[in-house]
Coordinates of C-alpha atoms and ligand atoms in Angstrom, one line a residue:
M843 CA 19.2 -181.0 118.5
C844 CA 21.2 -180.0 121.5
G845 CA 24.2 -177.8 121.3
I846 CA 27.7 -178.9 122.2
I847 CA 30.9 -176.9 122.7
G848 CA 34.4 -177.6 123.8
Y849 CA 37.5 -175.4 124.3
V850 CA 41.1 -176.2 124.8
G851 CA 43.9 -173.6 124.7
G852 CA 45.8 -171.0 126.7
R853 CA 43.0 -168.8 127.9
P854 CA 40.6 -169.2 130.9
C855 CA 37.6 -170.6 129.1
R856 CA 34.7 -170.5 131.5
E857 CA 33.1 -167.4 129.9
L858 CA 34.0 -168.7 126.4
I859 CA 32.0 -171.9 127.1
L860 CA 29.0 -170.1 128.6
T861 CA 28.9 -167.4 125.9
G862 CA 29.2 -170.2 123.2
L863 CA 26.3 -172.0 124.8
E864 CA 24.2 -168.9 124.7
R865 CA 24.8 -168.8 120.9
L866 CA 23.8 -172.4 120.6
E867 CA 20.7 -172.1 122.8
Y868 CA 18.4 -172.0 119.7
R869 CA 19.2 -175.8 119.4
G870 CA 17.6 -176.7 122.7
Y871 CA 17.1 -175.1 126.1
D872 CA 15.4 -177.4 128.5
S873 CA 18.5 -177.9 130.5
A874 CA 22.2 -177.1 130.3
G875 CA 25.6 -177.8 131.8
F876 CA 29.3 -177.4 131.6
A877 CA 32.5 -178.8 133.1
L878 CA 35.9 -177.3 133.3
I879 CA 39.2 -179.2 133.6
D880 CA 42.5 -177.9 134.8
E881 CA 46.0 -179.2 134.5
G882 CA 46.9 -181.0 137.7
H883 CA 43.5 -180.5 139.3
G884 CA 41.1 -182.5 137.2
V885 CA 37.5 -181.3 137.0
V886 CA 37.5 -178.0 138.8
E887 CA 33.9 -177.0 138.2
S888 CA 30.9 -179.0 136.9
V889 CA 27.4 -177.5 136.9
R890 CA 24.2 -178.7 135.5
A891 CA 20.8 -177.0 135.7
V892 CA 17.2 -177.4 134.4
G893 CA 16.1 -174.5 132.3
N894 CA 17.9 -172.2 129.9
L895 CA 21.3 -170.7 130.1
A896 CA 20.2 -168.0 132.5
E897 CA 19.3 -170.8 135.0
L898 CA 22.7 -172.4 134.4
R899 CA 24.5 -169.1 135.1
A900 CA 22.4 -168.6 138.2
A901 CA 23.2 -172.1 139.4
A902 CA 26.9 -171.7 138.7
G903 CA 27.3 -168.3 140.4
E904 CA 30.8 -167.0 140.6
G905 CA 32.2 -170.5 140.2
N906 CA 35.6 -171.8 141.0
G907 CA 36.8 -172.8 137.6
N908 CA 37.7 -169.4 136.4
G909 CA 41.3 -170.3 135.7
A910 CA 40.5 -173.5 133.8
T911 CA 41.7 -173.6 130.2
A912 CA 39.8 -176.6 128.9
G913 CA 36.1 -177.4 129.1
V914 CA 32.9 -178.7 127.6
G915 CA 29.4 -177.4 127.6
H916 CA 25.9 -178.5 126.5
T917 CA 22.4 -177.1 126.0
R918 CA 19.8 -179.9 125.8
W919 CA 16.6 -180.7 124.0
A920 CA 15.5 -183.9 125.7
T921 CA 15.1 -187.1 123.7
H922 CA 15.8 -190.0 126.2
G923 CA 15.0 -189.2 129.8
R924 CA 13.0 -186.4 131.3
V925 CA 14.2 -182.9 131.8
T926 CA 16.1 -183.3 135.1
T927 CA 19.5 -182.2 136.4
A928 CA 20.6 -185.8 136.5
N929 CA 19.8 -186.2 132.7
A930 CA 21.5 -182.9 131.8
H931 CA 25.0 -183.1 130.3
P932 CA 28.0 -183.4 130.8
H933 CA 27.7 -187.1 131.6
A934 CA 30.5 -188.8 133.3
S935 CA 31.7 -192.4 133.5
A936 CA 31.0 -194.1 136.8
D937 CA 34.6 -193.6 137.9
G938 CA 34.4 -189.9 137.0
S939 CA 37.4 -190.1 134.6
V940 CA 35.5 -189.4 131.3
L941 CA 33.2 -186.5 130.6
I942 CA 30.9 -186.3 127.5
V943 CA 28.6 -183.7 125.9
M944 CA 26.6 -185.1 123.1
N945 CA 24.0 -184.1 120.4
G946 CA 22.0 -186.9 118.8
I947 CA 20.8 -190.4 119.7
I948 CA 22.6 -193.6 120.4
E949 CA 20.0 -196.0 119.0
N950 CA 21.5 -199.2 120.5
Y951 CA 21.9 -197.7 123.9
L952 CA 19.6 -200.2 125.7
E953 CA 21.7 -203.1 124.5
L954 CA 25.0 -201.3 125.4
R955 CA 23.5 -200.3 128.8
S956 CA 22.5 -203.7 129.8
E957 CA 25.9 -205.1 128.7
L958 CA 27.6 -202.5 130.9
Q959 CA 25.2 -203.1 133.8
N960 CA 25.9 -206.8 133.6
A961 CA 29.6 -205.9 134.0
G962 CA 28.7 -204.0 137.1
V963 CA 28.7 -200.5 135.8
V964 CA 26.2 -198.2 137.7
F965 CA 24.4 -195.6 135.7
A966 CA 23.5 -192.2 137.0
S967 CA 21.0 -191.0 134.4
D968 CA 18.2 -192.3 132.1
T969 CA 19.9 -191.0 129.0
D970 CA 21.2 -192.8 125.9
T971 CA 24.3 -190.6 126.1
E972 CA 25.6 -192.1 129.3
V973 CA 26.7 -195.3 127.7
V974 CA 29.4 -193.3 125.8
P975 CA 31.5 -192.2 128.7
Q976 CA 31.1 -195.6 130.3
L977 CA 32.4 -197.4 127.2
I978 CA 35.2 -194.9 126.7
A979 CA 36.3 -195.3 130.3
R980 CA 36.5 -199.0 129.9
A981 CA 38.4 -198.8 126.6
Y982 CA 40.8 -196.2 128.0
D983 CA 44.4 -197.2 128.1
G984 CA 46.3 -193.9 128.4
D985 CA 45.1 -192.5 125.0
L986 CA 41.6 -190.9 124.9
A987 CA 41.7 -190.6 121.0
A988 CA 42.4 -194.3 120.7
A989 CA 39.6 -195.1 123.2
V990 CA 37.1 -193.0 121.2
R991 CA 38.2 -194.7 118.0
A992 CA 37.7 -198.1 119.6
V993 CA 34.2 -197.2 120.9
L994 CA 32.9 -195.4 117.8
P995 CA 32.0 -198.6 115.7
R996 CA 30.0 -199.9 118.6
L997 CA 27.7 -196.9 118.6
G998 CA 24.5 -197.0 116.5
G999 CA 22.5 -193.9 115.6
H1000 CA 23.5 -190.4 114.7
F1001 CA 25.4 -188.2 117.1
A1002 CA 28.2 -185.7 117.7
F1003 CA 30.1 -185.7 121.0
V1004 CA 33.0 -184.2 122.7
A1005 CA 34.9 -186.2 125.3
A1006 CA 37.4 -185.2 128.0
H1007 CA 39.5 -187.4 130.3
V1008 CA 40.8 -186.2 133.6
S1009 CA 44.2 -187.6 132.9
E1010 CA 44.6 -185.6 129.7
P1011 CA 43.5 -182.1 130.8
G1012 CA 44.9 -180.3 127.8
R1013 CA 43.0 -182.4 125.2
L1014 CA 39.5 -183.0 123.9
V1015 CA 38.4 -185.7 121.5
A1016 CA 35.3 -185.4 119.4
A1017 CA 33.5 -187.6 116.9
R1018 CA 30.4 -187.3 114.7
R1019 CA 28.0 -189.3 112.6
E1020 CA 25.3 -187.4 110.7
C1021 CA 25.2 -184.6 113.3
P1022 CA 27.2 -181.4 112.8
L1023 CA 30.6 -180.8 114.3
V1024 CA 33.0 -178.0 113.5
I1025 CA 36.4 -177.1 114.7
G1026 CA 37.4 -173.4 115.3
V1027 CA 41.1 -172.8 114.9
G1028 CA 42.5 -170.0 116.9
E1029 CA 46.1 -168.9 117.9
G1030 CA 47.1 -171.5 120.4
E1031 CA 43.6 -172.7 121.0
R1032 CA 40.9 -174.9 119.5
F1033 CA 37.1 -174.8 119.7
V1034 CA 34.8 -177.6 118.8
A1035 CA 31.0 -177.1 118.5
S1036 CA 27.7 -178.0 116.9
A1037 CA 27.7 -174.8 114.9
I1038 CA 30.0 -172.0 114.0
P1039 CA 28.2 -169.2 115.8
A1040 CA 29.3 -170.8 119.1
F1041 CA 32.8 -169.5 118.6
L1042 CA 32.4 -166.9 115.8
S1043 CA 33.4 -164.0 118.1
E1044 CA 36.7 -165.8 118.7
T1045 CA 37.8 -167.2 115.4
R1046 CA 36.5 -167.4 111.8
D1047 CA 38.8 -170.2 110.7
V1048 CA 36.9 -173.5 110.7
V1049 CA 37.5 -177.1 109.8
L1050 CA 34.5 -179.3 109.1
I1051 CA 34.5 -182.8 110.5
E1052 CA 33.1 -185.6 108.3
D1053 CA 31.0 -188.6 109.2
D1054 CA 32.7 -191.2 111.4
E1055 CA 35.7 -189.1 111.9
V1056 CA 37.5 -188.7 115.3
V1057 CA 39.3 -185.5 116.0
A1058 CA 41.8 -184.9 118.9
L1059 CA 42.3 -181.3 119.8
D1060 CA 44.9 -179.6 121.9
A1061 CA 46.0 -175.9 122.2
D1062 CA 48.4 -176.1 119.2
G1063 CA 46.7 -178.5 116.8
H1064 CA 44.3 -181.1 116.0
A1065 CA 44.5 -184.5 114.4
I1066 CA 41.7 -186.3 112.5
W1067 CA 41.2 -190.0 112.0
Q1068 CA 38.8 -192.0 109.8
G1069 CA 38.7 -195.5 111.5
E1070 CA 42.4 -196.0 112.4
E1071 CA 43.6 -194.0 109.5
R1072 CA 45.1 -190.6 110.2
Q1073 CA 43.7 -188.1 107.7
P1074 CA 45.9 -185.5 105.9
A1075 CA 46.0 -182.0 107.4
R1076 CA 42.8 -180.1 106.3
P1077 CA 43.4 -176.4 105.9
P1078 CA 40.8 -174.3 107.7
S1079 CA 38.3 -172.3 105.6
R1080 CA 37.4 -168.7 106.6
V1081 CA 33.8 -167.8 107.2
D1082 CA 32.7 -164.2 106.5
W1083 CA 29.4 -164.3 108.4
D1084 CA 28.2 -161.2 110.1
E1085 CA 28.8 -161.7 113.8
D1086 CA 26.0 -159.2 114.6
A1087 CA 23.6 -161.9 113.4
A1088 CA 24.1 -163.5 116.8
E1089 CA 23.1 -160.3 118.6
K1090 CA 19.6 -158.8 118.9
G1091 CA 20.9 -155.4 117.6
G1092 CA 18.4 -153.3 119.6
Y1093 CA 15.4 -155.4 119.0
E1094 CA 13.5 -157.0 121.9
S1095 CA 13.9 -160.5 120.4
F1096 CA 15.7 -162.3 117.7
M1097 CA 12.4 -163.1 116.0
L1098 CA 11.4 -159.5 115.7
K1099 CA 14.9 -158.6 114.4
E1100 CA 14.7 -161.4 111.9
I1101 CA 11.2 -160.3 110.7
H1102 CA 12.8 -156.9 110.0
E1103 CA 15.7 -158.5 108.2
Q1104 CA 13.5 -160.0 105.5
P1105 CA 14.1 -157.3 102.9
A1106 CA 17.8 -157.9 103.2
A1107 CA 17.3 -161.7 103.1
L1108 CA 15.2 -161.3 99.9
W1109 CA 17.7 -158.9 98.3
D1110 CA 20.6 -161.2 99.1
T1111 CA 18.8 -164.3 97.9
I1112 CA 18.1 -162.6 94.6
G1113 CA 21.7 -161.1 94.5
D1114 CA 23.2 -161.3 91.1
R1115 CA 21.1 -164.3 90.1
L1116 CA 18.5 -162.3 88.3
R1117 CA 19.9 -160.8 85.1
G1118 CA 18.6 -157.7 83.3
D1119 CA 17.1 -159.8 80.5
G1120 CA 15.0 -161.8 82.9
S1121 CA 17.2 -164.8 82.8
V1122 CA 18.3 -166.5 86.0
E1123 CA 21.7 -167.9 86.9
L1124 CA 21.7 -170.5 89.6
D1125 CA 25.2 -171.9 90.2
G1126 CA 25.7 -175.1 92.1
L1127 CA 22.5 -177.0 91.1
G1128 CA 24.7 -179.7 89.7
L1129 CA 22.6 -179.7 86.5
D1130 CA 23.3 -177.7 83.4
D1131 CA 20.5 -175.9 81.6
A1132 CA 20.0 -178.7 79.1
A1133 CA 19.6 -181.3 81.9
L1134 CA 17.3 -178.9 83.8
A1135 CA 15.2 -178.4 80.7
R1136 CA 14.7 -182.2 80.6
V1137 CA 13.3 -182.5 84.2
E1138 CA 9.8 -183.9 83.9
R1139 CA 8.8 -184.1 87.6
I1140 CA 9.8 -182.4 90.8
H1141 CA 9.5 -183.8 94.3
V1142 CA 9.8 -181.4 97.3
V1143 CA 10.6 -182.8 100.7
A1144 CA 10.8 -180.6 103.8
C1145 CA 9.6 -180.2 107.4
G1146 CA 7.8 -177.4 109.3
T1147 CA 8.1 -174.0 107.8
S1148 CA 10.3 -175.2 105.0
Y1149 CA 7.5 -177.5 103.9
H1150 CA 5.2 -174.5 103.7
A1151 CA 7.8 -172.8 101.4
G1152 CA 7.7 -175.9 99.3
L1153 CA 3.9 -175.7 99.0
V1154 CA 4.2 -172.2 97.7
G1155 CA 7.0 -173.3 95.3
R1156 CA 4.6 -175.8 93.8
Y1157 CA 2.2 -173.1 92.6
L1158 CA 5.0 -171.1 91.1
I1159 CA 6.7 -174.0 89.3
E1160 CA 3.5 -175.5 88.0
D1161 CA 2.2 -172.2 86.8
W1162 CA 5.4 -170.8 85.3
A1163 CA 7.2 -173.9 84.1
R1164 CA 4.3 -176.4 83.8
V1165 CA 6.3 -179.1 85.6
P1166 CA 4.3 -181.2 88.0
V1167 CA 5.4 -180.9 91.6
H1168 CA 4.7 -183.2 94.5
V1169 CA 5.3 -181.7 97.9
E1170 CA 5.5 -183.9 101.0
V1171 CA 6.6 -183.7 104.6
A1172 CA 9.9 -185.5 104.7
S1173 CA 9.0 -187.7 107.7
E1174 CA 6.3 -189.4 105.5
Y1175 CA 8.1 -189.3 102.2
R1176 CA 11.1 -191.2 103.6
Y1177 CA 8.9 -194.2 104.6
R1178 CA 6.7 -194.4 101.5
T1179 CA 7.5 -196.3 98.4
C1180 CA 9.7 -193.7 96.6
L1181 CA 8.8 -193.4 93.0
A1182 CA 11.4 -190.7 92.2
G1183 CA 14.1 -191.8 89.8
P1184 CA 16.5 -190.8 87.1
G1185 CA 15.3 -187.7 85.3
D1186 CA 13.4 -186.4 88.4
L1187 CA 14.5 -183.4 90.4
V1188 CA 14.1 -183.6 94.2
L1189 CA 14.4 -180.5 96.3
G1190 CA 15.2 -180.9 100.0
I1191 CA 14.3 -177.6 101.6
T1192 CA 15.9 -177.2 105.0
Q1193 CA 17.1 -173.9 106.3
S1194 CA 19.5 -175.6 108.8
G1195 CA 20.6 -178.3 106.4
E1196 CA 20.4 -180.7 109.4
T1197 CA 16.8 -181.8 109.8
A1198 CA 17.1 -185.6 110.2
D1199 CA 13.9 -186.5 108.3
T1200 CA 14.7 -184.2 105.4
L1201 CA 18.2 -185.6 105.1
A1202 CA 16.8 -189.1 105.1
A1203 CA 14.1 -188.3 102.5
M1204 CA 16.8 -186.8 100.3
R1205 CA 19.0 -189.9 100.7
V1206 CA 16.1 -192.2 99.7
A1207 CA 15.5 -190.2 96.5
R1208 CA 19.2 -190.1 95.7
E1209 CA 19.5 -193.8 96.1
R1210 CA 16.7 -194.2 93.5
G1211 CA 18.7 -192.1 91.0
A1212 CA 16.9 -188.8 91.3
H1213 CA 18.9 -185.6 91.1
V1214 CA 18.8 -184.1 94.6
V1215 CA 19.2 -180.4 95.3
A1216 CA 19.4 -179.0 98.8
V1217 CA 17.7 -175.6 99.3
T1218 CA 19.4 -174.4 102.4
N1219 CA 20.7 -171.4 104.3
I1220 CA 23.7 -173.0 105.9
M1221 CA 27.0 -173.4 104.0
G1222 CA 28.7 -176.7 104.5
S1223 CA 25.7 -178.2 106.3
Q1224 CA 24.9 -181.9 106.0
A1225 CA 22.3 -181.3 103.4
T1226 CA 24.9 -179.7 101.1
R1227 CA 27.2 -182.7 101.5
D1228 CA 24.4 -185.2 100.9
A1229 CA 22.9 -183.5 97.8
D1230 CA 24.0 -183.5 94.1
G1231 CA 23.6 -179.7 94.1
V1232 CA 22.7 -176.7 96.3
L1233 CA 20.5 -173.7 96.0
Y1234 CA 21.4 -171.4 98.8
T1235 CA 19.1 -169.0 100.5
R1236 CA 21.0 -166.0 101.7
A1237 CA 19.0 -165.0 104.8
G1238 CA 22.0 -164.9 107.2
L1239 CA 21.9 -166.7 110.5
E1240 CA 18.5 -167.1 112.0
I1241 CA 18.4 -167.6 115.8
G1242 CA 14.7 -167.3 116.6
V1243 CA 13.2 -170.8 116.8
A1244 CA 10.1 -169.7 114.7
A1245 CA 11.5 -169.4 111.2
T1246 CA 10.7 -166.1 109.5
K1247 CA 13.4 -164.6 107.2
T1248 CA 14.6 -168.1 106.1
H1249 CA 11.0 -168.9 105.0
T1250 CA 10.6 -165.9 102.8
A1251 CA 14.1 -166.4 101.4
Q1252 CA 13.2 -170.0 100.6
V1253 CA 10.1 -168.8 98.7
M1254 CA 12.3 -166.3 96.8
A1255 CA 14.8 -169.0 96.0
L1256 CA 12.0 -171.3 94.7
S1257 CA 10.6 -168.3 92.7
L1258 CA 14.0 -167.9 91.0
L1259 CA 14.1 -171.6 90.2
A1260 CA 10.6 -171.5 88.9
L1261 CA 11.4 -168.6 86.6
K1262 CA 14.5 -170.3 85.3
L1263 CA 12.6 -173.5 84.6
G1264 CA 9.8 -171.5 83.0
R1265 CA 12.2 -170.1 80.5
L1266 CA 14.0 -173.4 79.9
K1267 CA 10.7 -175.2 79.3
W1268 CA 9.5 -172.5 77.0
A1269 CA 6.4 -172.1 79.2
L1270 CA 7.2 -168.4 79.7
T1271 CA 7.9 -166.0 76.9
A1272 CA 10.9 -163.8 77.1
A1273 CA 8.7 -160.8 77.8
G1274 CA 6.7 -162.7 80.4
A1275 CA 9.9 -163.8 82.2
L1276 CA 11.1 -160.2 82.1
D1277 CA 7.9 -158.9 83.8
L1278 CA 8.2 -161.6 86.5
A1279 CA 11.8 -160.8 87.1
D1280 CA 10.9 -157.1 87.6
E1281 CA 8.1 -158.1 90.0
L1282 CA 10.5 -160.3 91.9
R1283 CA 13.0 -157.5 92.2
R1284 CA 10.3 -155.2 93.6
I1285 CA 9.3 -157.6 96.4
P1286 CA 12.2 -156.8 98.8
D1287 CA 11.5 -153.0 98.5
A1288 CA 7.8 -153.6 99.0
V1289 CA 8.4 -155.6 102.2
E1290 CA 10.9 -153.0 103.4
A1291 CA 8.4 -150.1 102.8
Y1292 CA 5.7 -152.1 104.6
L1293 CA 7.9 -152.8 107.6
R1294 CA 8.8 -149.1 107.8
S1295 CA 5.1 -148.0 107.6
P1296 CA 2.6 -147.7 110.5
A1297 CA 1.1 -151.1 109.3
P1298 CA 3.1 -153.4 111.6
E1299 CA 2.2 -151.3 114.7
R1300 CA -1.5 -151.7 113.7
V1301 CA -1.0 -155.4 113.3
M1302 CA 0.4 -155.5 116.9
Q1303 CA -2.6 -153.6 118.2
A1304 CA -5.0 -155.9 116.5
A1305 CA -3.1 -158.9 117.9
A1306 CA -3.3 -157.5 121.4
A1307 CA -7.1 -157.3 121.1
Y1308 CA -7.3 -161.1 120.2
A1309 CA -4.5 -162.3 122.6
E1310 CA -6.8 -164.1 125.0
R1311 CA -8.9 -166.0 122.4
P1312 CA -8.5 -169.7 122.9
F1313 CA -8.7 -170.8 119.3
F1314 CA -8.0 -169.5 115.8
L1315 CA -9.1 -170.8 112.5
Y1316 CA -7.0 -169.8 109.4
L1317 CA -8.4 -170.0 105.9
G1318 CA -7.1 -169.4 102.5
R1319 CA -7.4 -170.5 98.9
H1320 CA -4.8 -171.1 96.2
V1321 CA -1.4 -169.6 97.2
G1322 CA -3.2 -168.4 100.3
V1323 CA -3.4 -171.9 101.6
P1324 CA 0.3 -172.3 102.4
V1325 CA 0.3 -168.8 103.8
C1326 CA -2.5 -169.6 106.2
F1327 CA -0.7 -172.9 107.1
E1328 CA 2.4 -170.9 107.9
G1329 CA 0.5 -168.1 109.8
A1330 CA -1.2 -170.7 111.9
L1331 CA 2.0 -172.5 112.6
K1332 CA 3.7 -169.3 113.8
L1333 CA 0.8 -168.6 116.1
K1334 CA 0.7 -172.0 117.7
E1335 CA 4.5 -172.2 118.0
I1336 CA 5.0 -169.0 119.9
S1337 CA 1.7 -168.4 121.7
Y1338 CA 0.6 -172.0 122.4
I1339 CA -2.9 -171.2 121.1
P1340 CA -4.6 -174.1 119.2
T1341 CA -5.0 -173.3 115.6
E1342 CA -6.5 -175.0 112.6
A1343 CA -5.5 -174.0 109.1
Y1344 CA -7.6 -175.2 106.2
P1345 CA -8.2 -174.5 102.5
A1346 CA -11.2 -172.3 102.6
G1347 CA -13.2 -174.5 100.3
E1348 CA -12.8 -177.4 102.7
M1349 CA -14.0 -175.4 105.6
K1350 CA -17.6 -176.6 105.2
H1351 CA -16.4 -180.2 105.6
G1352 CA -15.5 -179.9 109.2
P1353 CA -13.9 -176.8 110.7
I1354 CA -17.0 -174.7 110.4
A1355 CA -18.4 -176.8 113.3
L1356 CA -15.8 -175.3 115.5
L1357 CA -17.1 -171.8 115.1
E1358 CA -19.2 -170.0 117.7
E1359 CA -20.1 -166.4 118.4
G1360 CA -16.9 -164.3 118.3
S1361 CA -14.5 -167.1 117.1
P1362 CA -11.6 -165.4 115.4
V1363 CA -11.0 -166.6 111.8
V1364 CA -7.9 -165.3 110.0
V1365 CA -8.6 -165.3 106.3
V1366 CA -5.9 -164.8 103.6
A1367 CA -7.9 -162.7 101.1
T1368 CA -5.2 -161.2 99.0
D1369 CA -6.1 -160.0 95.4
G1370 CA -6.2 -162.7 92.8
H1371 CA -8.6 -164.9 90.8
V1372 CA -10.0 -166.6 93.9
F1373 CA -10.7 -163.4 95.9
D1374 CA -14.4 -163.5 95.3
K1375 CA -14.5 -167.1 96.4
V1376 CA -12.7 -166.2 99.6
V1377 CA -15.1 -163.4 100.2
S1378 CA -18.0 -165.9 100.0
N1379 CA -16.2 -168.0 102.6
I1380 CA -15.8 -164.9 104.8
Q1381 CA -19.6 -164.4 104.6
E1382 CA -20.2 -168.0 105.6
V1383 CA -18.1 -167.8 108.7
R1384 CA -19.5 -164.4 109.7
A1385 CA -23.0 -165.8 109.3
R1386 CA -22.0 -168.1 112.1
G1387 CA -20.9 -165.3 114.4
A1388 CA -17.2 -165.5 113.7
R1389 CA -15.0 -162.4 113.7
V1390 CA -12.9 -162.2 110.5
I1391 CA -9.3 -160.9 110.5
A1392 CA -8.5 -160.6 106.8
V1393 CA -5.0 -160.4 105.3
A1394 CA -5.6 -158.3 102.2
T1395 CA -3.7 -156.4 99.5
E1396 CA -3.0 -152.8 100.2
G1397 CA -5.6 -150.6 98.4
N1398 CA -8.3 -153.2 98.3
E1399 CA -11.3 -151.2 99.6
E1400 CA -13.8 -153.9 99.2
I1401 CA -12.4 -156.1 101.9
E1402 CA -13.1 -153.5 104.6
R1403 CA -16.8 -154.1 104.1
H1404 CA -16.4 -157.8 104.8
A1405 CA -13.8 -158.1 107.6
D1406 CA -13.8 -157.0 111.2
D1407 CA -10.1 -156.3 111.1
V1408 CA -7.8 -156.0 108.1
L1409 CA -4.1 -156.8 108.2
W1410 CA -2.7 -155.1 105.0
A1411 CA -0.1 -156.8 102.9
P1412 CA 2.1 -155.1 100.3
R1413 CA 0.8 -155.3 96.7
T1414 CA 2.3 -157.9 94.5
P1415 CA 1.1 -160.1 91.6
A1416 CA -1.2 -162.8 93.0
L1417 CA 1.3 -165.7 92.6
L1418 CA 4.0 -163.7 94.5
S1419 CA 1.7 -162.7 97.3
P1420 CA 2.8 -165.4 99.8
I1421 CA 5.9 -163.5 100.7
A1422 CA 4.0 -160.3 101.2
A1423 CA 1.1 -161.9 103.0
V1424 CA 3.1 -164.0 105.5
V1425 CA 4.8 -161.0 107.0
P1426 CA 1.6 -159.5 108.6
L1427 CA 0.8 -163.0 109.9
Q1428 CA 4.3 -163.3 111.4
L1429 CA 3.7 -160.0 113.2
F1430 CA 0.2 -161.0 114.2
A1431 CA 1.5 -164.2 115.9
Y1432 CA 4.3 -162.2 117.4
G1433 CA 1.9 -159.6 118.8
I1434 CA -0.2 -162.2 120.4
A1435 CA 2.7 -164.0 122.0
Q1436 CA 4.1 -160.7 123.3
S1437 CA 0.7 -159.7 124.8
R1438 CA 0.7 -163.1 126.6
G1439 CA 4.1 -162.4 128.0
L1440 CA 5.8 -165.4 126.3
N1441 CA 9.4 -165.9 125.3
V1442 CA 9.0 -165.9 121.5
D1443 CA 12.6 -166.9 120.8
Q1444 CA 12.5 -170.0 123.0
P1445 CA 9.0 -171.5 122.7
R1446 CA 8.5 -174.5 125.0
N1447 CA 9.3 -178.0 123.7
L1448 CA 10.5 -176.7 120.3
A1449 CA 14.0 -176.5 118.9
K1450 CA 15.4 -174.8 115.9
T1451 CA 17.1 -177.8 114.4
V1452 CA 15.5 -181.2 114.7
T1453 CA 18.3 -183.6 114.2
V1454 CA 16.3 -186.6 115.5
E1455 CA 13.5 -188.2 113.6
Ligands
G6P1414 C1 12.0 -177.1 113.4 C2 12.0 -175.6 113.5 C3 11.1 -175.0 112.4 C4 11.6 -175.5 111.1 C5 11.7 -177.0 111.0 C6 12.4 -177.5 109.8 O1 10.7 -177.6 113.7 O2 11.5 -175.2 114.8 O3 11.3 -173.6 112.5 O4 10.8 -175.0 110.1 O5 12.4 -177.5 112.1 O6 13.8 -177.0 109.9 P1 14.7 -176.9 108.6 O7 16.0 -176.4 109.2 O8 14.8 -178.2 108.0 O9 14.2 -175.9 107.7

């Protein structure tokens, strides 16, 4: 996690760095800092502060580095060392000559630190990062890029960093291993950052840096090395992302904006992939139809909300294509005996394409000979480079830490894959596939109509009434299980209220003991073959005094007799209900967090991309 940015060029860059950091804040926000360097004056301003970017701006005030044309900035998600100003970046070498901002972890830092301490180097922080400027300062002999190249092989772990040296004020040197780093190419200026949005308002021409490359940047150019070998010039590619994605566009938060962007995310994810005859075209999987038809087994690896999308995908693929699907959190999959192999398809679902555990699990499966496809939202992300093929979700940039539109887009992408597999496996008839294709096409409109209706406002009102409850139980059956997992995750992420999410049938094996008079129980009770079973579970929890908040399909009158509150979801066929049913639960979590006065876009301790295991 952590976001890093650097600028070198002809313009005063203080505001460019601070604005860029604001765009990277989703990566971590427990502390932040920046340093500005000017020709002939060295470091003219260096500020670090605990808290988010607003705190950094407050600490920096008017500042005295307004003329500086080179600088680095950092927003932190702590790994090594508590959240303190001393542990915030930039970190400097003991002699003050080298400055570093870094994302990632130096795994052998203890060994490097004691070696440096034995040589008399005094450390100013508890971080793993600080060994990097210390090593570079000692290796420096008038050429920062050479010093970074010399130090890089000594560093274990995964990281991306940007270094500056007071003697080379017009130059930055950056390096990466398994953490993202992109260069922004402008007229007489260069940006370097963890992610493109950091400089998207300034340039759309980007160059991606590969693992173990070192790049030296100055106003007029950049040079890239792999080891000591200078790499051929790499032409920039142009990104056509919507810059507005990084703005709230009139909404009170990114999360609320992104909830409302779900119809567009769903439409775009379908795009031209769904043909009039019900067939599905998925470019980029790295498998032709004949090879896909031979797939006998699918493994899905993912974390967090992406894992929940994978759980939904299992129901769809197993039902439509009759291919067995194993879904597992990547952090467990990567350390188990991996039984995937040639002939198996492994889907790594990761909106960011950066999650360390998901990348590692994909690597394990790939080494075993499985065909690995990344299901991701970010073009050029590490997952796309590590995989044999890619299935893109097209949700646009998501800034809110709690994933919403990327989740529903993942479910849609998996639906398309399931439909395609269903036809290839002859598990679906042509007519059956055509019906499903029509149903899939209807979903974005149904979600759009729902979001425009009075229903979301009613969800918010219901949420406000429950905002002070100390605990929520979420129950569901069949496809309602991953929906309640996701609904419960949203609530705990942004409201900090403990939740338990369970398959309703398992409720009697433990969670029912948690219920007391008035305990709120959220039950996913959408129409389908398990509806009556879910209603029985509703009776059971109500008999113990619980208050039931049911998520039900629009038009289902029966549910009103059983539930205390109903959150309506747009009508879809049962297997496609997870997209429709999760939206009211996103809003419910949102409404509770809002009533509690919490910052939904920056929940405590979380980060959007988890690049450490
Ligand atoms: C973090 C985020 C979640 C996300 C998970 C997986 O925990 O806060 O919103 O679901 O990482 O991220 P990925 O980018 O791999 O989908």
